[in-house]
C-alpha atoms as a PDB file:
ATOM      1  CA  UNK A   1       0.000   0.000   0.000  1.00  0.00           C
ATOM      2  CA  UNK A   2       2.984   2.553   0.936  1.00  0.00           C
ATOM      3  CA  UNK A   3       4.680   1.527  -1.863  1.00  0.00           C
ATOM      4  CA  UNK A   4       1.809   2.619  -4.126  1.00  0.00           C
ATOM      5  CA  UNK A   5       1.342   5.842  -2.331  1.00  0.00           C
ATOM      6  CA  UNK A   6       4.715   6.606  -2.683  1.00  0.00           C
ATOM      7  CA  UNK A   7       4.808   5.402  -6.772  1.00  0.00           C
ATOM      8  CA  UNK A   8       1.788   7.421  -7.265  1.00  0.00           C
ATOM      9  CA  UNK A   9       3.422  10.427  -5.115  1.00  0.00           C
ATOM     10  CA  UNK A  10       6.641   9.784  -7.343  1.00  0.00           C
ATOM     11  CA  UNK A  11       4.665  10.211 -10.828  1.00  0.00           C
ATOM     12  CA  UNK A  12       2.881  13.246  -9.467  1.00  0.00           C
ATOM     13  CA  UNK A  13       6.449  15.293  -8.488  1.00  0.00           C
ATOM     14  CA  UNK A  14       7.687  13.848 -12.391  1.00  0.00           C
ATOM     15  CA  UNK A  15       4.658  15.497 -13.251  1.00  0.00           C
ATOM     16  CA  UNK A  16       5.058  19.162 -11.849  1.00  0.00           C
ATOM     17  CA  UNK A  17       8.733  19.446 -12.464  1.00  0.00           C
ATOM     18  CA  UNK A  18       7.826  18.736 -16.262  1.00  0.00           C
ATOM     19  CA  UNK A  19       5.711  21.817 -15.173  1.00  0.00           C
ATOM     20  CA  UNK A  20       8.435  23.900 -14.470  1.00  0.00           C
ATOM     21  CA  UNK A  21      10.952  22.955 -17.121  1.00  0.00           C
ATOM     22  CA  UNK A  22       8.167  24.072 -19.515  1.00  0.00           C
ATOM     23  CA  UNK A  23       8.204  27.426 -17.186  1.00  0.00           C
ATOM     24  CA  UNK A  24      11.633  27.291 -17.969  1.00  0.00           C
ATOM     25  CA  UNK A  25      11.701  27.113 -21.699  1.00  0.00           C
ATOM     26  CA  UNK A  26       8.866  29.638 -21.708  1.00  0.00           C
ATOM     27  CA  UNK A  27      11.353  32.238 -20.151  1.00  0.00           C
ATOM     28  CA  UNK A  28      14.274  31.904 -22.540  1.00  0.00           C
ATOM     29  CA  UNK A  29      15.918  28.661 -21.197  1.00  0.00           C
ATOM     30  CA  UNK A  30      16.451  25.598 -23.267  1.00  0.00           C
ATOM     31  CA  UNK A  31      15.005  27.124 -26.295  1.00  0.00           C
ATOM     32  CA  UNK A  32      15.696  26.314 -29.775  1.00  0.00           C
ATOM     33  CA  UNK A  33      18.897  27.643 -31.522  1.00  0.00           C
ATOM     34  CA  UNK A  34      16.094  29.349 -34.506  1.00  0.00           C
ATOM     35  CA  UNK A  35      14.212  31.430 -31.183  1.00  0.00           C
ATOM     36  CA  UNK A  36      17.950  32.002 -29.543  1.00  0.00           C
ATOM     37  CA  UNK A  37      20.016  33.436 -32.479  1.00  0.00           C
ATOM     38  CA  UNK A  38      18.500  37.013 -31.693  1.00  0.00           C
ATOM     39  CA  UNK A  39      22.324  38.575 -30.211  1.00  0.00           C
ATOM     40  CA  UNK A  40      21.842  42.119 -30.704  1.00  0.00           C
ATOM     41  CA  UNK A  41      18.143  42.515 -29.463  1.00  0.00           C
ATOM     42  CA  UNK A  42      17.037  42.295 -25.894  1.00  0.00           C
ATOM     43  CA  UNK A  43      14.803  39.395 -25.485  1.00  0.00           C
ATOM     44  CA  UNK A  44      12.067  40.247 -22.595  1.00  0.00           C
ATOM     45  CA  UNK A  45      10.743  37.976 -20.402  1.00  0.00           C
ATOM     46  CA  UNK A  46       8.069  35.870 -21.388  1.00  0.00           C
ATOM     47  CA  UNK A  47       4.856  36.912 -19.340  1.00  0.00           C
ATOM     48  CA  UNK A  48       4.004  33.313 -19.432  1.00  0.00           C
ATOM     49  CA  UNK A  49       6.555  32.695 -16.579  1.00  0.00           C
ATOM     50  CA  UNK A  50       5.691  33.799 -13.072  1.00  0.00           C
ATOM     51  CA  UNK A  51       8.566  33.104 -10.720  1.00  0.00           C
ATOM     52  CA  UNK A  52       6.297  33.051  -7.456  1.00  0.00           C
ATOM     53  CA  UNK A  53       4.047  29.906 -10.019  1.00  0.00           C
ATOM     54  CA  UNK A  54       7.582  28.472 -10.949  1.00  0.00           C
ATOM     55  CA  UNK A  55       8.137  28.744  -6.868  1.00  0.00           C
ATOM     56  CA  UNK A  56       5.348  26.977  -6.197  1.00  0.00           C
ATOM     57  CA  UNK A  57       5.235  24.347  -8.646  1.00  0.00           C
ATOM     58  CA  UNK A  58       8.627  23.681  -7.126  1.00  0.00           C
ATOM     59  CA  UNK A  59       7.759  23.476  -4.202  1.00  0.00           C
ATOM     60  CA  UNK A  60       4.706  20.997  -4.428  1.00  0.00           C
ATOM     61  CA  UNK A  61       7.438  18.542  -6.328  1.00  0.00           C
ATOM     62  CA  UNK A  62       9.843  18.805  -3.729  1.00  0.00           C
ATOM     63  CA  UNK A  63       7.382  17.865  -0.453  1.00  0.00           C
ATOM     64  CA  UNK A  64       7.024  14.739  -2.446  1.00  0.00           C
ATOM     65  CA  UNK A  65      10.113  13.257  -1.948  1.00  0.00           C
ATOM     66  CA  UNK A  66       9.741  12.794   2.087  1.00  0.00           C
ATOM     67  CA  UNK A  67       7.971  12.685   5.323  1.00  0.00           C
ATOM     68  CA  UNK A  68       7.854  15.141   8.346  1.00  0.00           C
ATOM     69  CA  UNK A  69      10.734  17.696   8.331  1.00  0.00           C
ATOM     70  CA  UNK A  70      11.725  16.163   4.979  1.00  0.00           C
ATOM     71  CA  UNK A  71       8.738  17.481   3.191  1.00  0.00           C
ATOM     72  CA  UNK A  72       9.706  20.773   4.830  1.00  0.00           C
ATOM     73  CA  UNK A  73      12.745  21.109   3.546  1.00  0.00           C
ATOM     74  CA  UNK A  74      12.123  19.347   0.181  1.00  0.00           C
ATOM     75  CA  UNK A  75       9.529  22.318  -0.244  1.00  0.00           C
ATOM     76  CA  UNK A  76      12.162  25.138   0.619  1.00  0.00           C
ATOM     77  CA  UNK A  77      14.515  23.433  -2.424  1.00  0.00           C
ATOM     78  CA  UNK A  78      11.997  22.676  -5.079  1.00  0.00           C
ATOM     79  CA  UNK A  79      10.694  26.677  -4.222  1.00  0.00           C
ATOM     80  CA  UNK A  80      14.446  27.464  -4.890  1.00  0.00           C
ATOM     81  CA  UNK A  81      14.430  25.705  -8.152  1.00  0.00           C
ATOM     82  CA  UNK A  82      11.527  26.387  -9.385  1.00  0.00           C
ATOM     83  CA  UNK A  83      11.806  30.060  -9.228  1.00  0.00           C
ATOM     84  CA  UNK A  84      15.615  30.089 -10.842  1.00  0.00           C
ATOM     85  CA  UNK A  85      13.378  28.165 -13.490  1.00  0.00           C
ATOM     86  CA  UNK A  86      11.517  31.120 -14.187  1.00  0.00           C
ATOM     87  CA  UNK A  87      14.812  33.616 -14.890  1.00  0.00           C
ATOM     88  CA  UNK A  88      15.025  35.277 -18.429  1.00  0.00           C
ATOM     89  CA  UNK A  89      18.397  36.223 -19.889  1.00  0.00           C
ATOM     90  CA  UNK A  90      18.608  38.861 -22.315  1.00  0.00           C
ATOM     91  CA  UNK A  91      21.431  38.622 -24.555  1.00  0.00           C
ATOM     92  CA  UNK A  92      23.579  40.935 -26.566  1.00  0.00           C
ATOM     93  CA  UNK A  93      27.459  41.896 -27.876  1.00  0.00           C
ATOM     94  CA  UNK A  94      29.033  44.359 -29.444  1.00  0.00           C
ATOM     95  CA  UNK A  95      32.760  44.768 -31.095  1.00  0.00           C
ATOM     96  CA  UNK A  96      34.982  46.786 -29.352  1.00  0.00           C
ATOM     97  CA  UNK A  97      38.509  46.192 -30.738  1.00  0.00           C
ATOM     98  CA  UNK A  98      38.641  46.331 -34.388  1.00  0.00           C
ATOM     99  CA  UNK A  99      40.489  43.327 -36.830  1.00  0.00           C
ATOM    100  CA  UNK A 100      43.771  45.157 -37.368  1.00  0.00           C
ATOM    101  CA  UNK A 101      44.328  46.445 -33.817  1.00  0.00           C
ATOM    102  CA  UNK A 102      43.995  42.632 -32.711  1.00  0.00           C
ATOM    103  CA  UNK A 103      45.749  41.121 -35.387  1.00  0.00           C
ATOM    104  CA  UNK A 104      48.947  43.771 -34.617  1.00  0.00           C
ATOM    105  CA  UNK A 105      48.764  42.508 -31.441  1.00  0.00           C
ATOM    106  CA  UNK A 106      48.798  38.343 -31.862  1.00  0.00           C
ATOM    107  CA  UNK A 107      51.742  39.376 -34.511  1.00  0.00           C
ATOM    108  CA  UNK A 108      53.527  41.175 -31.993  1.00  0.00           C
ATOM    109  CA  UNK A 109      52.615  38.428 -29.306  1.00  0.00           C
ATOM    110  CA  UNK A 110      53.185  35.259 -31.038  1.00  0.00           C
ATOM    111  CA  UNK A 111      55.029  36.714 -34.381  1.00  0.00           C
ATOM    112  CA  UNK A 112      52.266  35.246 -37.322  1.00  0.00           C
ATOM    113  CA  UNK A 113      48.624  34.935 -37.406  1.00  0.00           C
ATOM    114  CA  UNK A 114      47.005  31.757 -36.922  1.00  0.00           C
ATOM    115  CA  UNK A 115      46.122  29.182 -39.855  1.00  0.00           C
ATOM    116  CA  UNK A 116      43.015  28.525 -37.959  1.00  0.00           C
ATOM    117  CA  UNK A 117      40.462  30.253 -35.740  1.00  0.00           C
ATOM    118  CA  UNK A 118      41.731  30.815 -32.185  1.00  0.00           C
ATOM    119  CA  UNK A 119      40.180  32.395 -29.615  1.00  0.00           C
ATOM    120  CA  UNK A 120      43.219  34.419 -28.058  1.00  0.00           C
ATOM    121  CA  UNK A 121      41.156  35.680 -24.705  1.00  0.00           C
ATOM    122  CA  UNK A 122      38.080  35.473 -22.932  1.00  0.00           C
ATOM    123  CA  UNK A 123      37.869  36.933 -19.541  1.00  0.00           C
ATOM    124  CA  UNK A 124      34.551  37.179 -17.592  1.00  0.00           C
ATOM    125  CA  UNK A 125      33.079  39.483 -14.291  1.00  0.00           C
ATOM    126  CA  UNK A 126      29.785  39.834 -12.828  1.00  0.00           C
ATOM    127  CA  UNK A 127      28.273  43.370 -13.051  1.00  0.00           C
ATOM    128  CA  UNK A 128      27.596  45.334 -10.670  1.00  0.00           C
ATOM    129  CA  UNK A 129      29.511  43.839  -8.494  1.00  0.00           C
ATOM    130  CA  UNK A 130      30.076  39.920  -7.197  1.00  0.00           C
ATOM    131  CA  UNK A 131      27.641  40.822  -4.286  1.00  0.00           C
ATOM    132  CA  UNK A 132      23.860  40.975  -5.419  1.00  0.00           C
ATOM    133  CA  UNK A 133      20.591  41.427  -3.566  1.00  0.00           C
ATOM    134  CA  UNK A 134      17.963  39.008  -4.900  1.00  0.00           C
ATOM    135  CA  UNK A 135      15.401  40.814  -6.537  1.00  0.00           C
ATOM    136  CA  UNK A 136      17.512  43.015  -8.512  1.00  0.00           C
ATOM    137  CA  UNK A 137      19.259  43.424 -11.694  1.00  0.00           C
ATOM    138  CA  UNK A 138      22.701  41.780 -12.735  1.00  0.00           C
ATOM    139  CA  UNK A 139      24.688  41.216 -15.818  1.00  0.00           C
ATOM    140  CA  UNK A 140      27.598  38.577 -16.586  1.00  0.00           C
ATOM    141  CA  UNK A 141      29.766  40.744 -18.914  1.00  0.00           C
ATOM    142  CA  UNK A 142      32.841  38.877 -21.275  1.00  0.00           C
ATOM    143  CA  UNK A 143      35.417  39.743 -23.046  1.00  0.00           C
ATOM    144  CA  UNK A 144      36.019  37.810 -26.442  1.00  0.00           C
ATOM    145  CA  UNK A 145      39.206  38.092 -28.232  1.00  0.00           C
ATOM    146  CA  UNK A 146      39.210  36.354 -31.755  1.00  0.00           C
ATOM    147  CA  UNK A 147      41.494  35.893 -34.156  1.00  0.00           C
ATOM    148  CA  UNK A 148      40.215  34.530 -37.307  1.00  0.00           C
ATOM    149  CA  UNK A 149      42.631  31.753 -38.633  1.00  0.00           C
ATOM    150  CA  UNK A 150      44.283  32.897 -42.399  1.00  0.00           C
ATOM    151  CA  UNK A 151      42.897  29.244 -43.957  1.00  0.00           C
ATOM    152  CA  UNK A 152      39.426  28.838 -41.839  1.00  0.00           C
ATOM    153  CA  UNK A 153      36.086  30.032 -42.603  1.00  0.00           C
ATOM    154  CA  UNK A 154      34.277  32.706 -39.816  1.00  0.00           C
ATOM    155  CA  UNK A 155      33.218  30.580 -36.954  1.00  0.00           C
ATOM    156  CA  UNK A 156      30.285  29.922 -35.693  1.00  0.00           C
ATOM    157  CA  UNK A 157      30.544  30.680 -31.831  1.00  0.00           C
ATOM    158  CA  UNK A 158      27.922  30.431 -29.029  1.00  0.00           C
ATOM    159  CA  UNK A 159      28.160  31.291 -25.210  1.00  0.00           C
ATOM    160  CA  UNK A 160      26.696  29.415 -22.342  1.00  0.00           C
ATOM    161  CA  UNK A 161      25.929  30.493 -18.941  1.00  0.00           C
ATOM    162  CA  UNK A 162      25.120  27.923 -16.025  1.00  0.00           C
ATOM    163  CA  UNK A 163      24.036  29.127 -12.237  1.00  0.00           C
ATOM    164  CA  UNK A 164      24.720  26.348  -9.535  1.00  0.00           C
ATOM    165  CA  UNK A 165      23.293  27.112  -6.235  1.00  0.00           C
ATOM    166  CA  UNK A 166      25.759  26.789  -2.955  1.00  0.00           C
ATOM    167  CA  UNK A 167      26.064  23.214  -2.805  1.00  0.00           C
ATOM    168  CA  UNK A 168      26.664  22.623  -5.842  1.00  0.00           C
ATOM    169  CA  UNK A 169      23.211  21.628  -7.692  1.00  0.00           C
ATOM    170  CA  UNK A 170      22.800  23.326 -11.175  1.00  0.00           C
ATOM    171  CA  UNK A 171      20.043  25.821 -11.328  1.00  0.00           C
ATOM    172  CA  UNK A 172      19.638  26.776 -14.716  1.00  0.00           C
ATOM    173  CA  UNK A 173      21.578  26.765 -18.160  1.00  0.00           C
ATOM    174  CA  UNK A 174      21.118  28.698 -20.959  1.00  0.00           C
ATOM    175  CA  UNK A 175      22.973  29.220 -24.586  1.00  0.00           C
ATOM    176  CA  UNK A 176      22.761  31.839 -26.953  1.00  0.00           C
ATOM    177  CA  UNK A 177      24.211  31.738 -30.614  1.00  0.00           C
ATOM    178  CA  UNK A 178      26.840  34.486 -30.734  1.00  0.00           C
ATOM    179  CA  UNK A 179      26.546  35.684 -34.378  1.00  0.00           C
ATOM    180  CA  UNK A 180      27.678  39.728 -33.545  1.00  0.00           C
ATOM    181  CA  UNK A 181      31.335  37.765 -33.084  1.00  0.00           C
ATOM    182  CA  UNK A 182      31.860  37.045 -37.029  1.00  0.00           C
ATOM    183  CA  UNK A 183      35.624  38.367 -37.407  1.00  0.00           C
ATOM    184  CA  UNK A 184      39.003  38.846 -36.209  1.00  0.00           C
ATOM    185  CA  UNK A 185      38.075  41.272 -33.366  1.00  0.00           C
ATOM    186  CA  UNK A 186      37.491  41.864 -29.735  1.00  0.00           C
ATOM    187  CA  UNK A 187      33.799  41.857 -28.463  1.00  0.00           C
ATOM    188  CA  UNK A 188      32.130  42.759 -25.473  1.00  0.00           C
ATOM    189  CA  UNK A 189      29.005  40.100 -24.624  1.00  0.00           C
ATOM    190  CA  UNK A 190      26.313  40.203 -21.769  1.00  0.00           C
ATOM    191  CA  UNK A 191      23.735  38.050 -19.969  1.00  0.00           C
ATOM    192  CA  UNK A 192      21.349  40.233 -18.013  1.00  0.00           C
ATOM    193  CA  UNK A 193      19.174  38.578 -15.693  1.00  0.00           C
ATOM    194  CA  UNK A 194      16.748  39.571 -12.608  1.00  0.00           C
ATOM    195  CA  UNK A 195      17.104  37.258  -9.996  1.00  0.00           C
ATOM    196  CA  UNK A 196      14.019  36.014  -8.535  1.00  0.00           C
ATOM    197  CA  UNK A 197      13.183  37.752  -4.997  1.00  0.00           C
ATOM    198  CA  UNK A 198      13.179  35.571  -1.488  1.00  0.00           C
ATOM    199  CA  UNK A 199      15.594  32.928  -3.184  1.00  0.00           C
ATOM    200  CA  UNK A 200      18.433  31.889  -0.465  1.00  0.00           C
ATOM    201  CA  UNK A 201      21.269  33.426   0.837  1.00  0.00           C
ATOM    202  CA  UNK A 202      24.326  32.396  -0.020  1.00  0.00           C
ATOM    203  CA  UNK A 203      27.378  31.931  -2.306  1.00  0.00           C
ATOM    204  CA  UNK A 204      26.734  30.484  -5.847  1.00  0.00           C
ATOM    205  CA  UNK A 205      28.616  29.956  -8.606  1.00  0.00           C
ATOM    206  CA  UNK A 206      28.078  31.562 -12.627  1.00  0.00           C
ATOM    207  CA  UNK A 207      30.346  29.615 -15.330  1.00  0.00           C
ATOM    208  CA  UNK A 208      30.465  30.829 -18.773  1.00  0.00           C
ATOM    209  CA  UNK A 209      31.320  28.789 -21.873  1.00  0.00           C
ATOM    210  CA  UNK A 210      32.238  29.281 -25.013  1.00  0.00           C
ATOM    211  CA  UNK A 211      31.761  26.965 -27.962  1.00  0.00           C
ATOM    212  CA  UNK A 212      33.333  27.513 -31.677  1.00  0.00           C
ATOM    213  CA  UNK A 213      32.052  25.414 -34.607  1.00  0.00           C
ATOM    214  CA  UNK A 214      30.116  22.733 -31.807  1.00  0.00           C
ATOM    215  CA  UNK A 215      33.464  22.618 -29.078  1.00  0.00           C
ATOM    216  CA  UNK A 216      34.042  24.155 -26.223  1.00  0.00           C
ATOM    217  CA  UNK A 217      36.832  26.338 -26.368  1.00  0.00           C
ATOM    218  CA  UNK A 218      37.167  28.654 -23.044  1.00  0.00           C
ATOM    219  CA  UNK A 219      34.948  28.861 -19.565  1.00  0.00           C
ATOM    220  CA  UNK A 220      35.246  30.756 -16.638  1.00  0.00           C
ATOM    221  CA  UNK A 221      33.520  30.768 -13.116  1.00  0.00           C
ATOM    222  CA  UNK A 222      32.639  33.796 -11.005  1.00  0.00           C
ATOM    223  CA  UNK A 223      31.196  33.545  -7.176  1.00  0.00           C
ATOM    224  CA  UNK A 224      28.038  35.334  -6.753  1.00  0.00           C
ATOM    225  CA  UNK A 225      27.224  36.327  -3.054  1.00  0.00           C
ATOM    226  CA  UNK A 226      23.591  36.719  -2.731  1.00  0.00           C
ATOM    227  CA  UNK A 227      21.968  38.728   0.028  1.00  0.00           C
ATOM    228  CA  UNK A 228      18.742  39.402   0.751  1.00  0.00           C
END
């Protein structure tokens, strides 16, 4: 008899946290490189994601995984994902080191230009500041240095940013196709992101990737304190 309870209690949380990873997608996460290839425009949130719903739903999933103080606290984690589910991340870049000043520079640095595309730099830092109060605004800002390779085509590039929450647990993920970066150059790119209000304290961790032509080529990972 428990044992059905607990299959039928099992189904139900698969159930709602298929709920929220369609909040998820609605909000700019996990979507389609055709709706993500948009670089230069801001992308606003969907109004089809409410982070207090995404909260909820959350929530309800993760009572369902124990008894007593276990549905307690499986509540206060599902909330925590299910609002992160909800985030939208508008994304955008912009050139600010043209071809020749770059390419003077990799001569000078490593005497020729490359045969093939290389990515020369790629530094990241969270804007304003690595401290952020939840319920406000916040941008991951990069730095892209490429140097297109004297016997390759332009690449195709795309960045990735992933939040993990303090211990450890991934939050959300999202990719964006990077098509402002089509030459020798240095670029400036940005996620900007609200993040949701009442999530927890604490210290998480934002990693950006970058992928040329389907590889991963650079990351980087930034703390982010979060206070309330």
């Amino acid at each position: 008899m428990h044992d059905g309870i607990r299959g039928i209690s099992l189904l139900g949380a698969a159930c709602v946290l298929a709920l929220v990873s369609g909040c998820a997608q609605m909000g700019g996460l996990g979507m389609p490189a055709a709706d993500t290839a948009r670089t230069n425009a801001s992308e606003p949130a969907s109004p089809e994601c409410n982070p207090a719903v995404g909260g909820a739903i959350g929530a309800l999933a993760g009572s369902m995984f124990g008894k007593g103080k276990g549905h307690l606290a499986g509540a206060a984690i599902g909330a925590g994902i299910g609002a992160f589910a909800c985030v939208a991340y508008n994304y955008h870049a912009r050139k600010v080191r043209d071809a020749r000043s770059v390419e003077d520079q990799y001569r000078h640095d490593r005497g020729a230009l490359p045969a093939s595309n290389t990515i020369s730099a790629y530094q990241t830092a969270l804007l304003p500041g690595e401290t952020v109060r939840s319920g406000s605004k916040a941008a991951m800002q990069s730095r892209v240095t490429l140097v297109r390779g004297t016997h390759d085509v332009a690449p195709q590039l795309k960045e990735q940013l992933t939040l993990f929450a303090p211990d450890g647990r991934q939050l959300t993920t999202v990719t964006k196709d990077a098509t402002a970066i089509d030459g020798t150059g240095e670029y400036e790119t940005n996620f900007d992101f609200n993040l949701p209000k009442g999530i927890q304290d604490g210290r998480y961790t934002m990693r950006s990737a970058l992928y040329m032509d389907g590889q991963q080529v650079r990351t980087n990972e930034v703390p982010m304190l979060v206070v309330s």
